[in-house]
Each structure stands twice: as C-alpha cells, then as structure tokens.
CSV table of C-alpha atoms and ligand atoms in Angstrom, one decimal:
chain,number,residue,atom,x,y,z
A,853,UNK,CA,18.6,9.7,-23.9
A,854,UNK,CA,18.9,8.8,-20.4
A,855,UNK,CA,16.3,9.5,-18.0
A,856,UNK,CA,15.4,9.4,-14.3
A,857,UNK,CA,13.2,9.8,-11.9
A,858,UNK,CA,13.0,12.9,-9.8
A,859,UNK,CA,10.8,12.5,-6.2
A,860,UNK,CA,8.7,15.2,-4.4
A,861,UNK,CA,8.1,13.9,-0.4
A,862,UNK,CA,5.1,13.8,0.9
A,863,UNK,CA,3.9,14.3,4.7
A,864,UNK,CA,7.3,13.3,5.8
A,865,UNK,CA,8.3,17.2,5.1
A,866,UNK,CA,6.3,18.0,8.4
A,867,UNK,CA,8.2,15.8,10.4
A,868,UNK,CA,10.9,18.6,11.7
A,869,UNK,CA,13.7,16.9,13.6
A,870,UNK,CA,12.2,13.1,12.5
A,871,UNK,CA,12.6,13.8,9.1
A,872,UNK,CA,15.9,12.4,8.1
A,873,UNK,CA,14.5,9.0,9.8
A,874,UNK,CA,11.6,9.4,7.5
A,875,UNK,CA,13.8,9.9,4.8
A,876,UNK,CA,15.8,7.5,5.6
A,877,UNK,CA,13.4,5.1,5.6
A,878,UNK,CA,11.8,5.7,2.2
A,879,UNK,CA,15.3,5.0,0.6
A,880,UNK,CA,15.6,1.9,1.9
A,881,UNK,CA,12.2,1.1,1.1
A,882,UNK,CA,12.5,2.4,-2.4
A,883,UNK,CA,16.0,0.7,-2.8
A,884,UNK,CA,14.3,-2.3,-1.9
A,885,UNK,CA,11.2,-2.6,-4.0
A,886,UNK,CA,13.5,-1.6,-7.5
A,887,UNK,CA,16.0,-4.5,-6.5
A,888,UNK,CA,13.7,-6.7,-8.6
A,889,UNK,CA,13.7,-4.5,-11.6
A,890,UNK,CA,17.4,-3.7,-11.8
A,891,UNK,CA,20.0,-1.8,-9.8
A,892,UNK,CA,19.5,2.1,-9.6
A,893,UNK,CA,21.2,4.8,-8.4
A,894,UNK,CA,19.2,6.3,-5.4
A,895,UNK,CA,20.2,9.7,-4.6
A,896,UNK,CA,19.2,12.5,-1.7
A,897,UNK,CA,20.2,15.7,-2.0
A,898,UNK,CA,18.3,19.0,-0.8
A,899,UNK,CA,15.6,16.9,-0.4
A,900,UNK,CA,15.1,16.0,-3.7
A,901,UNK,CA,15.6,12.1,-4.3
A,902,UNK,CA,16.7,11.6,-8.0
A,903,UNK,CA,16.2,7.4,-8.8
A,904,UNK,CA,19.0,6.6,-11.6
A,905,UNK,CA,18.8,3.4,-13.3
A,906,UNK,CA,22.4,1.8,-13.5
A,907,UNK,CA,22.1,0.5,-17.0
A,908,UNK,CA,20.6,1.7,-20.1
A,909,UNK,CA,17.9,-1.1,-20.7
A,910,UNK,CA,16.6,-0.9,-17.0
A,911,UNK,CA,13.0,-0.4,-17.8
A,912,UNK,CA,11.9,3.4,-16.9
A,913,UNK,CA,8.2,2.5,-17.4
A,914,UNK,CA,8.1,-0.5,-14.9
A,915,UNK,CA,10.6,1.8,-12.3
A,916,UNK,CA,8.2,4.5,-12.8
A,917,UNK,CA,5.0,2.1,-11.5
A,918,UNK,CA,7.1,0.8,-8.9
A,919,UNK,CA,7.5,4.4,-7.6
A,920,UNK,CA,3.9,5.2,-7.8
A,921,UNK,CA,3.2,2.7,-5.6
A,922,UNK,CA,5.5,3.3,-2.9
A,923,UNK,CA,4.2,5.7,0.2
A,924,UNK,CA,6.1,8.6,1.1
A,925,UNK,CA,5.9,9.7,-2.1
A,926,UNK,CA,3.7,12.9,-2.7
A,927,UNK,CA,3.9,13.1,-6.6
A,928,UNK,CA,6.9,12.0,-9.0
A,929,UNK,CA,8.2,13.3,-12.5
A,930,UNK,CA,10.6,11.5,-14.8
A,931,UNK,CA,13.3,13.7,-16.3
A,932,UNK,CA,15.5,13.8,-18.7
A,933,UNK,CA,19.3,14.0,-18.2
A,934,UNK,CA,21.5,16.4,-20.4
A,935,UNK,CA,25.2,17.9,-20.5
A,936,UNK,CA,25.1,21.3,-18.7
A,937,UNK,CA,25.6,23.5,-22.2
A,938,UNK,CA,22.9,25.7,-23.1
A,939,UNK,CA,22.5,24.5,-26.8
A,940,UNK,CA,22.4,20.7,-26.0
A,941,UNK,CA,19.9,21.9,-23.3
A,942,UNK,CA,17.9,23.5,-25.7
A,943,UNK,CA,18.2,20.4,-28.3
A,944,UNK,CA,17.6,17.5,-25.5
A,945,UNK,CA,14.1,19.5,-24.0
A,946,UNK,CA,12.9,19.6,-27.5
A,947,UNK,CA,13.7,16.1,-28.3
A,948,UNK,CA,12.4,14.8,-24.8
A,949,UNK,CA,9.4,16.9,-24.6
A,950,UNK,CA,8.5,16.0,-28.4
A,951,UNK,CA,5.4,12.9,-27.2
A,952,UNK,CA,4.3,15.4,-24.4
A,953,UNK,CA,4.2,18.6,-26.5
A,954,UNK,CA,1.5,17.0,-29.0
A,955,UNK,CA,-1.1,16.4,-26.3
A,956,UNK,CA,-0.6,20.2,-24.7
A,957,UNK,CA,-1.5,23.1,-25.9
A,958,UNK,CA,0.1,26.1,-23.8
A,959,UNK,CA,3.6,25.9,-22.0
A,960,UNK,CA,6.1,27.6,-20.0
A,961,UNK,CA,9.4,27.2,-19.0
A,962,UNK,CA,11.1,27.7,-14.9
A,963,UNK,CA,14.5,27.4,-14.4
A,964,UNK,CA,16.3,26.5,-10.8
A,965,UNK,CA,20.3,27.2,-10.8
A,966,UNK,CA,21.6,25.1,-8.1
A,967,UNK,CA,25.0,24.9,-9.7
A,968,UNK,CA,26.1,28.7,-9.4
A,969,UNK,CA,28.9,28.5,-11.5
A,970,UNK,CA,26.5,27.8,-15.0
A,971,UNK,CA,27.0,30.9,-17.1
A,972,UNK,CA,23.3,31.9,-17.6
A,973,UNK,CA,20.7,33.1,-14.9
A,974,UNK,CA,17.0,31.2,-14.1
A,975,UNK,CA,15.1,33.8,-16.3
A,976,UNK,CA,18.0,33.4,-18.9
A,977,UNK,CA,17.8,29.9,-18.9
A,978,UNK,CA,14.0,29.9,-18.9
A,979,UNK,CA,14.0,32.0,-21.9
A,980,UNK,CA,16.5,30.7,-24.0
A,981,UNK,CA,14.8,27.1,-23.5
A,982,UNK,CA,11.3,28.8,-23.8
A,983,UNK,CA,12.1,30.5,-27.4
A,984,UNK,CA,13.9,27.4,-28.6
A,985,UNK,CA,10.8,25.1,-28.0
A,986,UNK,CA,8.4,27.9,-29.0
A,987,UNK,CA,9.9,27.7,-32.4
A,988,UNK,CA,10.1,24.1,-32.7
A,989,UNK,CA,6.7,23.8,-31.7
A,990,UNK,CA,4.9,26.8,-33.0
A,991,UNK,CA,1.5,25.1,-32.5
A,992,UNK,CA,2.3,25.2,-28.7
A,993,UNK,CA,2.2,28.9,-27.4
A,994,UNK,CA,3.9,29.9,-24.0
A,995,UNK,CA,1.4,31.4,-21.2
A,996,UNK,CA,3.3,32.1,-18.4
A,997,UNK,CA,0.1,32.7,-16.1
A,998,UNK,CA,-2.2,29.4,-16.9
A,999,UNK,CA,-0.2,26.9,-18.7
A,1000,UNK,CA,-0.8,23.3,-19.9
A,1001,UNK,CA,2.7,22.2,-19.2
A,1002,UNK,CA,5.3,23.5,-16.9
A,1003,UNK,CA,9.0,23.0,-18.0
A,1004,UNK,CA,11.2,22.8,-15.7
A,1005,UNK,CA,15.2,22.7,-16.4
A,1006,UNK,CA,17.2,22.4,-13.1
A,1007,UNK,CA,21.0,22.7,-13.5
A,1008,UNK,CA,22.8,20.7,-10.7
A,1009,UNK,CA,26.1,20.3,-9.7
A,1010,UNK,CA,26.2,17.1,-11.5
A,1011,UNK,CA,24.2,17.1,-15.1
A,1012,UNK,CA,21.1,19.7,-16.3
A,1013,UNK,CA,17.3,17.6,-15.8
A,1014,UNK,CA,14.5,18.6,-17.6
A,1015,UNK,CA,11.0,17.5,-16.7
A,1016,UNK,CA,7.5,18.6,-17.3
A,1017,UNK,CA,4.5,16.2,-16.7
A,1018,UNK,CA,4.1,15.6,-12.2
A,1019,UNK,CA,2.7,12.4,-11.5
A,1020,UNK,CA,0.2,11.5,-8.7
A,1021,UNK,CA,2.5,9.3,-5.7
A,1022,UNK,CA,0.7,6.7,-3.5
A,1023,UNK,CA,0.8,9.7,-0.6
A,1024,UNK,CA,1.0,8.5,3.3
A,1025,UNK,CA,4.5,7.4,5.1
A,1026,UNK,CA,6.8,5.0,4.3
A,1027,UNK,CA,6.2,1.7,5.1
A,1028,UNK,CA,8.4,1.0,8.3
A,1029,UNK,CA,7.9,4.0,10.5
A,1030,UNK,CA,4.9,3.1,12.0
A,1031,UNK,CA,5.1,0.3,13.8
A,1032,UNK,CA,4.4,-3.3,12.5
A,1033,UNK,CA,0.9,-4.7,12.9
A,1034,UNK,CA,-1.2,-8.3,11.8
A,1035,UNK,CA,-3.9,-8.0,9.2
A,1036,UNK,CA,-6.5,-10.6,9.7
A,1037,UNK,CA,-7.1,-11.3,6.0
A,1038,UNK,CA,-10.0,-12.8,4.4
A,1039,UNK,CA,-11.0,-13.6,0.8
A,1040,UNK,CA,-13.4,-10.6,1.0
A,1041,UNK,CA,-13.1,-6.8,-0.3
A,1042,UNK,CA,-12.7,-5.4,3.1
A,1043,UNK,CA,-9.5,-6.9,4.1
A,1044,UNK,CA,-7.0,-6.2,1.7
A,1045,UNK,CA,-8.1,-2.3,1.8
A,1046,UNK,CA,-7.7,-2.1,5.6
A,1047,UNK,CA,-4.0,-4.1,4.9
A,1048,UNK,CA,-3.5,-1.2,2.5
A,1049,UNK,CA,-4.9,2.0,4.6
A,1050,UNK,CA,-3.0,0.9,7.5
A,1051,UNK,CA,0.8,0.3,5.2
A,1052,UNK,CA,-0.1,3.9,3.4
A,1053,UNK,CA,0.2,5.3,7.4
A,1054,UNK,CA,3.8,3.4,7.7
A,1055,UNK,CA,2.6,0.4,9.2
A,1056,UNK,CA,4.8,-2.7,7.8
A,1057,UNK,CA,2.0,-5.9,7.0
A,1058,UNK,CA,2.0,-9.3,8.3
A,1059,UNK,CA,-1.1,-11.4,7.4
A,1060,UNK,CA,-2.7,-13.8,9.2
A,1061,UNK,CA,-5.1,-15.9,7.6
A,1062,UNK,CA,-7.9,-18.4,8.9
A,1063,UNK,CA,-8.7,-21.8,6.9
A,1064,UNK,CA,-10.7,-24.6,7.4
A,1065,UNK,CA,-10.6,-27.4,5.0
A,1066,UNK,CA,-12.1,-29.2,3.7
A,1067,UNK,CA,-14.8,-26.5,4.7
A,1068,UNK,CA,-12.3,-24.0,2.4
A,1069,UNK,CA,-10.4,-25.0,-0.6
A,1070,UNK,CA,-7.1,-25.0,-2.0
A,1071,UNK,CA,-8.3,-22.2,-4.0
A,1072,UNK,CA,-9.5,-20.4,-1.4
A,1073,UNK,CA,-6.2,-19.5,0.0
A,1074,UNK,CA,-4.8,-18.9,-3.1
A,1075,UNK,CA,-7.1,-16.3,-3.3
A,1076,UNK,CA,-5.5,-14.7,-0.5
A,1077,UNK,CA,-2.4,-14.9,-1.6
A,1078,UNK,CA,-3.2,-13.4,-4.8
A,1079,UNK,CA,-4.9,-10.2,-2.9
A,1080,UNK,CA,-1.7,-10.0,-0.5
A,1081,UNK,CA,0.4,-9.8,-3.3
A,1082,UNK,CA,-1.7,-7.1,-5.2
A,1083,UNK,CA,-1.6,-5.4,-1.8
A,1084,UNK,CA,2.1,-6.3,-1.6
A,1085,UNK,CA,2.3,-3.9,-4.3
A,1086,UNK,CA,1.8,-1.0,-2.0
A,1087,UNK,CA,3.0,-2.3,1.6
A,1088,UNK,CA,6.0,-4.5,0.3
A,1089,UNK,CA,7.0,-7.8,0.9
A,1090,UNK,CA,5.7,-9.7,4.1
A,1091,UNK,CA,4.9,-13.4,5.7
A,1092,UNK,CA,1.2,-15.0,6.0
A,1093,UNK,CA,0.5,-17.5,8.4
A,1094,UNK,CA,-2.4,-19.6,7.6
A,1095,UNK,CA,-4.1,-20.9,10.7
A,1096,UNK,CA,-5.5,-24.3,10.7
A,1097,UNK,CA,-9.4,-23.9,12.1
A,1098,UNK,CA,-11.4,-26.8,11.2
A,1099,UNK,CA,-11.5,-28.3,14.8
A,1100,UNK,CA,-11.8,-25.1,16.9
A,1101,UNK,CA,-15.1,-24.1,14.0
A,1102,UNK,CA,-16.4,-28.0,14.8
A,1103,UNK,CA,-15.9,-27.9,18.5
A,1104,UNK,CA,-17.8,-24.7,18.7
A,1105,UNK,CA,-20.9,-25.9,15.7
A,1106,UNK,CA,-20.8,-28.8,18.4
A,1107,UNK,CA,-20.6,-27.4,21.6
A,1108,UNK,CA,-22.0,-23.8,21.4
A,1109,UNK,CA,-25.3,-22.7,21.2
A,1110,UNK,CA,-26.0,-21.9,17.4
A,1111,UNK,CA,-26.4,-17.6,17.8
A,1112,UNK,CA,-23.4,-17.2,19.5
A,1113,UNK,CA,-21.1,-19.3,16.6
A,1114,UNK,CA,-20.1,-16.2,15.1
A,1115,UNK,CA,-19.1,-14.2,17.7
A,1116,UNK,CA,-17.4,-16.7,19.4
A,1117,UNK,CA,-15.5,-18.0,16.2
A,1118,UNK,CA,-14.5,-14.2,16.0
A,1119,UNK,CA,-13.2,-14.2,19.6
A,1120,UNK,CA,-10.8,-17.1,18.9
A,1121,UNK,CA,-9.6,-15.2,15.5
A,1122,UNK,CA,-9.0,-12.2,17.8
A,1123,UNK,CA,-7.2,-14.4,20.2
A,1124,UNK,CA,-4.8,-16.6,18.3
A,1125,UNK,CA,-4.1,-13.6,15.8
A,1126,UNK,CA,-2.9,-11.6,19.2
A,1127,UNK,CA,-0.8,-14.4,19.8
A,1128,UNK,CA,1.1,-14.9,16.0
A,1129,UNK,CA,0.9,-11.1,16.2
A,1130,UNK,CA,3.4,-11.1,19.5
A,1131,UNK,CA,5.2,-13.7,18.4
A,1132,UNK,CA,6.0,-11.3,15.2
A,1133,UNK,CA,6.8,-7.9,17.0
A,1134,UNK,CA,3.8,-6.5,16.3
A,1135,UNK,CA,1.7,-4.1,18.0
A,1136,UNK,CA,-1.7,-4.5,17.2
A,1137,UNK,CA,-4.7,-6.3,15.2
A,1138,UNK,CA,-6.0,-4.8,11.5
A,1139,UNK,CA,-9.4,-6.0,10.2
A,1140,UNK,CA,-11.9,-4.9,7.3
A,1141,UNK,CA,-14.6,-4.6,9.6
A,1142,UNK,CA,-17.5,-1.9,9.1
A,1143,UNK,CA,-20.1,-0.5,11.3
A,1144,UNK,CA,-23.3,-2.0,11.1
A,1145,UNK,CA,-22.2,-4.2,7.6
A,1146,UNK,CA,-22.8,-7.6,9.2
A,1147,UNK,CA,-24.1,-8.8,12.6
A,1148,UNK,CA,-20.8,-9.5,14.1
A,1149,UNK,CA,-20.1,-6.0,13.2
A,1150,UNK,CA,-22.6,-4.0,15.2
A,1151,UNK,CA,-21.4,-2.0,17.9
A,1152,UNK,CA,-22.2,-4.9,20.6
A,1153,UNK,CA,-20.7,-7.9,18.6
A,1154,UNK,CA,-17.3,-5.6,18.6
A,1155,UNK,CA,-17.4,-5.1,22.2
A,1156,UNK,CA,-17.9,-8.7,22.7
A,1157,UNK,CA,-14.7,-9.6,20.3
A,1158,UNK,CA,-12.4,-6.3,20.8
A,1159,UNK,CA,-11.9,-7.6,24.8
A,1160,UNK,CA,-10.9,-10.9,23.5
A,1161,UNK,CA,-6.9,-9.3,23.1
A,1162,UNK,CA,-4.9,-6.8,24.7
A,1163,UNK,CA,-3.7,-5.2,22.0
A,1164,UNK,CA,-5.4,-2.3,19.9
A,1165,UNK,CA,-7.4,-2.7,16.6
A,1166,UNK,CA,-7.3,-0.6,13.9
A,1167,UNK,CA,-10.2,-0.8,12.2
A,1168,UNK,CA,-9.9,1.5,9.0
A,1169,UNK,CA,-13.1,1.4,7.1
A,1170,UNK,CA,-15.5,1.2,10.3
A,1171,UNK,CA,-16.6,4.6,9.1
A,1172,UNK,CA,-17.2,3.6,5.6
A,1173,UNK,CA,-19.8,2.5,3.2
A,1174,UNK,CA,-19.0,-0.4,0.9
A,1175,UNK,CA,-19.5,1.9,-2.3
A,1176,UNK,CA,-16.5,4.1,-0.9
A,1177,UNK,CA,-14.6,0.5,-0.1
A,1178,UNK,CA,-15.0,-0.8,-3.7
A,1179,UNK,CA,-13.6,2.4,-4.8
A,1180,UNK,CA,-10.9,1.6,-3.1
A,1181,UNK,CA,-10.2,-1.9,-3.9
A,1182,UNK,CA,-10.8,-1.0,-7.6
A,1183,UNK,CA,-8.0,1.7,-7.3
A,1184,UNK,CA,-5.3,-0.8,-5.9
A,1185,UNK,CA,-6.6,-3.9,-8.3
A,1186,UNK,CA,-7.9,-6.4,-5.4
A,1187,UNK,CA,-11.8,-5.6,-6.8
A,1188,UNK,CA,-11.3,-8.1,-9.1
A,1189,UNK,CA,-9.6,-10.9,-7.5
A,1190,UNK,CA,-12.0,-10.5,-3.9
A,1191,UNK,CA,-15.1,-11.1,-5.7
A,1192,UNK,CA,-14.4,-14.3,-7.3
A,1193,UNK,CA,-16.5,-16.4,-5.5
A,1194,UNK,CA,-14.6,-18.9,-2.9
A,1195,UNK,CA,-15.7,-19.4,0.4
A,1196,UNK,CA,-14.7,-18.1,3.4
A,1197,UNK,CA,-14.7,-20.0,6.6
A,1198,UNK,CA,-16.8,-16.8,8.2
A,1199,UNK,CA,-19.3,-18.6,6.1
A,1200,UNK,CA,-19.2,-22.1,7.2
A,1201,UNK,CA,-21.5,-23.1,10.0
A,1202,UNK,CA,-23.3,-19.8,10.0
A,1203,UNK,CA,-26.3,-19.4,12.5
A,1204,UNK,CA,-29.6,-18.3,10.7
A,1205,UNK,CA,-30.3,-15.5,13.3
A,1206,UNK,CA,-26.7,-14.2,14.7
A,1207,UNK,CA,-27.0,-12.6,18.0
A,1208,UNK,CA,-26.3,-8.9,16.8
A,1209,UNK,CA,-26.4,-7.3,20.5
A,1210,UNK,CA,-24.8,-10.3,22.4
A,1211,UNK,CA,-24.6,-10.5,25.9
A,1212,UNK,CA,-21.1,-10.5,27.0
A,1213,UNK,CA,-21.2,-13.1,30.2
A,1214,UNK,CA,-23.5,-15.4,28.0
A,1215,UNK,CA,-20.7,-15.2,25.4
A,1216,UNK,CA,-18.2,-16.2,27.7
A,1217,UNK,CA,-20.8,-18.8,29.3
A,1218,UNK,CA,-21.1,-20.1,25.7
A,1219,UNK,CA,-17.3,-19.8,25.2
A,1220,UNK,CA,-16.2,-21.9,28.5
A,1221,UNK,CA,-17.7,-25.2,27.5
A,1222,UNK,CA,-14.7,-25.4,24.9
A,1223,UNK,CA,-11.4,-26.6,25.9
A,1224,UNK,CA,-10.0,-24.3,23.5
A,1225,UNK,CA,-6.1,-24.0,24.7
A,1226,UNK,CA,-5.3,-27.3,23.8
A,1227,UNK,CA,-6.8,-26.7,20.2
A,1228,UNK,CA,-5.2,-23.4,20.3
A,1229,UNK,CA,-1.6,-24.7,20.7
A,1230,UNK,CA,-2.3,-27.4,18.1
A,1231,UNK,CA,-3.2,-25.0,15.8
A,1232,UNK,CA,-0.3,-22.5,16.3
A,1233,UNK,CA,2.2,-25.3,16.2
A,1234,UNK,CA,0.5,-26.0,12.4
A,1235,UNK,CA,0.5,-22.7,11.1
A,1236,UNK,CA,1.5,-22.3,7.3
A,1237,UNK,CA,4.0,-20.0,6.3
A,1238,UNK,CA,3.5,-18.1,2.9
A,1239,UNK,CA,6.3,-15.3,2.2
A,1240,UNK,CA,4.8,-12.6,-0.3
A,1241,UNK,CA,6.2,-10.9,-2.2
B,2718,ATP,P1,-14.0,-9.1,4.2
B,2718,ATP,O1,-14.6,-8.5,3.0
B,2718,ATP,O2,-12.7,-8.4,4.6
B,2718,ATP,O3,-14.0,-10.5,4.2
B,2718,ATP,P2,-16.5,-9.0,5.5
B,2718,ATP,O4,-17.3,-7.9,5.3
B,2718,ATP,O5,-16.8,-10.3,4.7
B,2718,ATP,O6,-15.0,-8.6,5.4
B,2718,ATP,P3,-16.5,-10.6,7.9
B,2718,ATP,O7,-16.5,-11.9,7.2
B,2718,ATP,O8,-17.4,-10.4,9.1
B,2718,ATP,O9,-16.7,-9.3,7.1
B,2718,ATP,O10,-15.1,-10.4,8.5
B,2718,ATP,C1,-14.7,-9.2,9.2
B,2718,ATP,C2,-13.2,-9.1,9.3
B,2718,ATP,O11,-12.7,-10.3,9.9
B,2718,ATP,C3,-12.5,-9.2,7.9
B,2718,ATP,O12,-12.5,-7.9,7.4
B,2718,ATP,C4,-11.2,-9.7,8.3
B,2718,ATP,O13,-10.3,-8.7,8.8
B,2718,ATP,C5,-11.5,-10.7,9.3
B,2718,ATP,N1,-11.7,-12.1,8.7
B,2718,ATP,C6,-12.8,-12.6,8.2
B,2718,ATP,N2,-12.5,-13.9,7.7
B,2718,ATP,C7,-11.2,-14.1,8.0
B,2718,ATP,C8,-10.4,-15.2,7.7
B,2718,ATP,N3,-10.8,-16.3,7.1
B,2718,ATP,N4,-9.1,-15.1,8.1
B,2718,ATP,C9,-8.6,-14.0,8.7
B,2718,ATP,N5,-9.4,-12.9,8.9
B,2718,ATP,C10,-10.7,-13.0,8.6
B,2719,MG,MG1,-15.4,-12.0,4.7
C-alpha cells in the first residue's frame, strides 16, 4: 500500500500577497531536510502539499518525524493512496484504517471531489465508504456529530487519498523567512531553547560558541554540539564558530576589578559575537537570558552588556520562569544533554558578589584597562568551525 504525507500550513495562510514566498520557502526547506532520508516527491497544489516518497522502502515513519519537526507546518496526516474506483476505495480504507480502527470507537466519513469527472458525489462517496467500513468494523459505530475518527477520502485529479488521524506540526514559519541571526550558545538549558523559539519564528541559526581551555574541556564543546544538533532538528543545518577565550577571561581575572568580571566578560561575548554575526549576514544577537535568573541578568547588567553592539537582541525567554524553560527543552530533547554536568566558561573566574546593578562608566572604566582589540583579532582569526547538521 503506498502512502504519503498530506500537509496543512500553518501561519503562513495569513500572509496574503507573501504567501507563495512562504510557501515557497517551506518546500525548499522540507525538500531539504528529507534529502537525507531518501528522495520524495514534494507536491503543491491548492495549497495542500502532498510529500511522496520515490521508492517503496523509503521509510514513512522516519519522513513522518522529519515533517513534525519542520516549521511552517500547522498539523500533518499520512494518507493512503488508492486507484480512483469506488470498490478498491472502499477495500484500501478498510485495509489502511484496520490499526487505527481498533483504538477508536466512533467514526465518520467526509468526502472532497476535486476531480469532477469521478462518477459519485461527496455524500455518495462518504456513504458508500461509511457503510463499507461500518460493516467491516461493526464494533466501531458512525456519529456524524462527535466522532473519534474523521475519514476523509479526497479524490484528485491524480489518485483517491484516504486519511484519518491529524498530527500536531512544529507550528511557527519556515525557517528562512525571517532573517538570519547568531545564537550565543552555551552548555546550559537556556540556550538551545532561545536557538529554537527564534528558528520556529523563521529565523535561520548560526551559533557561536565561547571556550576556554583548559578552563573548559574537550567535552564541553561536544556538549554543544550535541544540543545544536538536537536543535538542528527543528532549525536545520547551520555552522558554529567556537571562539577561543582563555586570554581575553585571564586578562580581565588579571586586570579588572573582581565584581565587574562578569559583566565585562559578557560585554566582550556581546562584542565579538556582533562581529562573527556581520561577518555571517546576520542581523542580530540571540541569547537564553532571563529576567532576574542570575546577576548578569538583572535589568542593569543587561543595560550595561545590550550597548556593547549595534545590533538587536532577541532575548526569547526574558519573560520566563525556568519551570516553563525545562518544559521546553524536555519537548525538543536538549533537557537531557544540557544538564550533564560540564562547565561553562561563564563559570570560570566567577566573582563571589557580582555587581547586579553596575554602574555603566565604572564598567567601561573597568573595561579600558584592557587592550582588548588586539586579543580580539587574535581570537577571531582562531575561531573553530563546526558545520551541524
Ligand atoms: P544557559 O542555560 O543558556 O547557559 P544561563 O542561565 O546559564 O544560560 P548565563 O550563563 O548567564 O545564563 O548565560 C546567559 C546567556 O549568555 C546564555 O543563555 C547564552 O546565550 C550566553 N552564553 C553563556 N555562556 C556562553 C558561552 N560559553 N558561549 C556562548 N554564549 C554563552
Ligand atoms: Mg550558562
């Protein structure tokens, strides 16, 4: 039996004249994310995109999860394909529906003609197809106003689907029509759920990571890559670019008064990640940052780091308590991976009593007695390039 997958948009309906960019878009990125798995046929027709795998042991499960994960998508069923004749209609539902049928307990059955020239009406169609299953399944009663399962055969110019059981999509826009931005990415929970609030609202991912060694491990930053790739899942491929930070961290434990390391260390995050950013065509910062979570997160510390770059920071989960950011990282699988414990190099060198309403001038006081360009240059010219995918 060959079977497809049949895809209902999401927001991108609302987009009036942008739609068919939208659209566009979304078939490129689903064409894209299924090259792995094995060609399929992507189609567009009336708005319905219909996903065909090319040969009969493509895997429909793993196509199916890659789907759920892609935005754009509001929701998702797989169908079943059959020969437009009424009886093999009839025989194919039964057979396809057979798995679903046992865990239901009420049904009915809509019909859409799109191909005007099939012999029988909708309500025809819905009743022949109704009675046949009825009998086949007498356990299963049909309840046209509050049913378990809704059947739905649609006869197109091409073949007859029939599919019952909508899935939940990943929701948002696809990935590409919003711009493209630079997550700074730690080890940490918060991270990889900002990466993946800000991809679910079409913004294409590139990550830029901070390390110090020997401060940080190996491990550490295969940590990160393990998170980008679970996020990777969502967002699609992109690059990382680990930054080199040891000296910049030991020039400012040297140099800096002890209160202000943080904040300071922040700025210079803020300040080369601008920089890979630009160099990257893209248009602003990402971070995990919460209100009020840490010290360098209070509303002063952000003023003091925000001004370090010119380009806006989306900050998704500022409004958010960390119960409502696990729930998050549990539903996209980085829960797991963010809390094994590897340090971070926010953690190295950090001051007893952070200054958590800093001063702006005395940051910048602080700040000048670093020759920091120099370091800066030496680290961008050492950046490591990961490509995840
Ligand atoms: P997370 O769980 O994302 O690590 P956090 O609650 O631990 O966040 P901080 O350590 O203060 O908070 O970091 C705030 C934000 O700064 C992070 O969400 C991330 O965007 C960025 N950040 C922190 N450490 C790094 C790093 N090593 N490399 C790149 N960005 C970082
Ligand atoms: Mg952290």
């Amino acid at each position: 039996m060959k079977e497809v997958i049949i895809i209902k948009l999401g927001e991108i309906v609302l987009k009036g004249l942008n739609r068919k960019t939208f659209e566009d878009r979304l078939i490129k990125n689903i064409k894209h994310r299924l090259h792995k798995i094995g060609p399929c046929k992507v189609k567009n027709s009336q708005s319905i995109i219909t996903v065909a795998p090319v040969f009969d042991d493509i895997d429909i499960d793993e196509v199916a999860d890659c789907i759920s994960h892609i935005f754009g998508i509001a929701a998702f069923s797989r169908a079943c394909v059959a020969e437009k004749d009424i009886e093999n209609i009839k025989i194919t539902s039964a057979e396809y529906l057979k798995d679903h049928f046992d865990r239901i307990t009420s049904f009915k059955v809509e019909a859409k003609r799109s191909d005007k020239k099939f012999p029988f009406t909708s309500p025809e169609i819905a009743r022949e197809v109704g009675g046949y299953l009825a009998d086949t399944f007498p356990e299963v009663t049909v309840d046209v106003h509050d049913p378990d399962a809704v059947v739905t055969v649609e006869i197109r110019d091409d073949a007859a689907y029939i599919h019952s059981e909508v899935l939940k999509g990943a929701g948002g826009i696809p990935v590409g029509t919003g711009g493209k931005a630079a997550i700074l990415i730690s080890g940490g929970i918060d991270s990889p759920v900002a990466a993946y609030m800000m991809a679910k609202r079409g913004i294409e991912l590139t990550a830029v990571h901070f390390a110090s060694p020997p401060y940080t491990s190996e491990r550490a930053e295969e940590k990160v890559v393990g998170l980008l790739e679970r996020v990777a899942k969502y967002s699609g491929r992109m690059t990382m670019y680990t930054v080199p930070f040891t000296k910049l961290q030991e020039e400012i434990r040297d140099k800096c008064h002890e209160e202000y390391f943080t904040i300071i260390m922040r700025r210079f995050m803020m300040m080369l990640s601008e920089r890979i950013a630009k160099q990257n065509e893209c248009q602003a910062l990402i971070t995990g940052e919460s209100l009020g979570q840490v010290a360098s997160q209070t509303i002063g510390a952000i003023a003091c780091t925000d001004i370090a770059c010119d380009m806006p920071v989306f900050r998704p989960l500022i409004g958010m308590d960390k119960e409502e950011i696990i729930t998050i990282s549990r539903k996209i699988d980085t829960f797991d991976i963010s809390i094994q414990p590897y340090e971070d190099c926010c953690t190295v060198f950090t001051p007893k009593h952070p200054r958590t309403r800093p001063v702006l001038k005395n940051v910048l006081a602080e700040e000048q007695k670093i020759d920091y360009e120099p370091l800066f240059s030496e680290a961008l010219q050492n950046l490591k390039v990961t490509e995840i995918n």
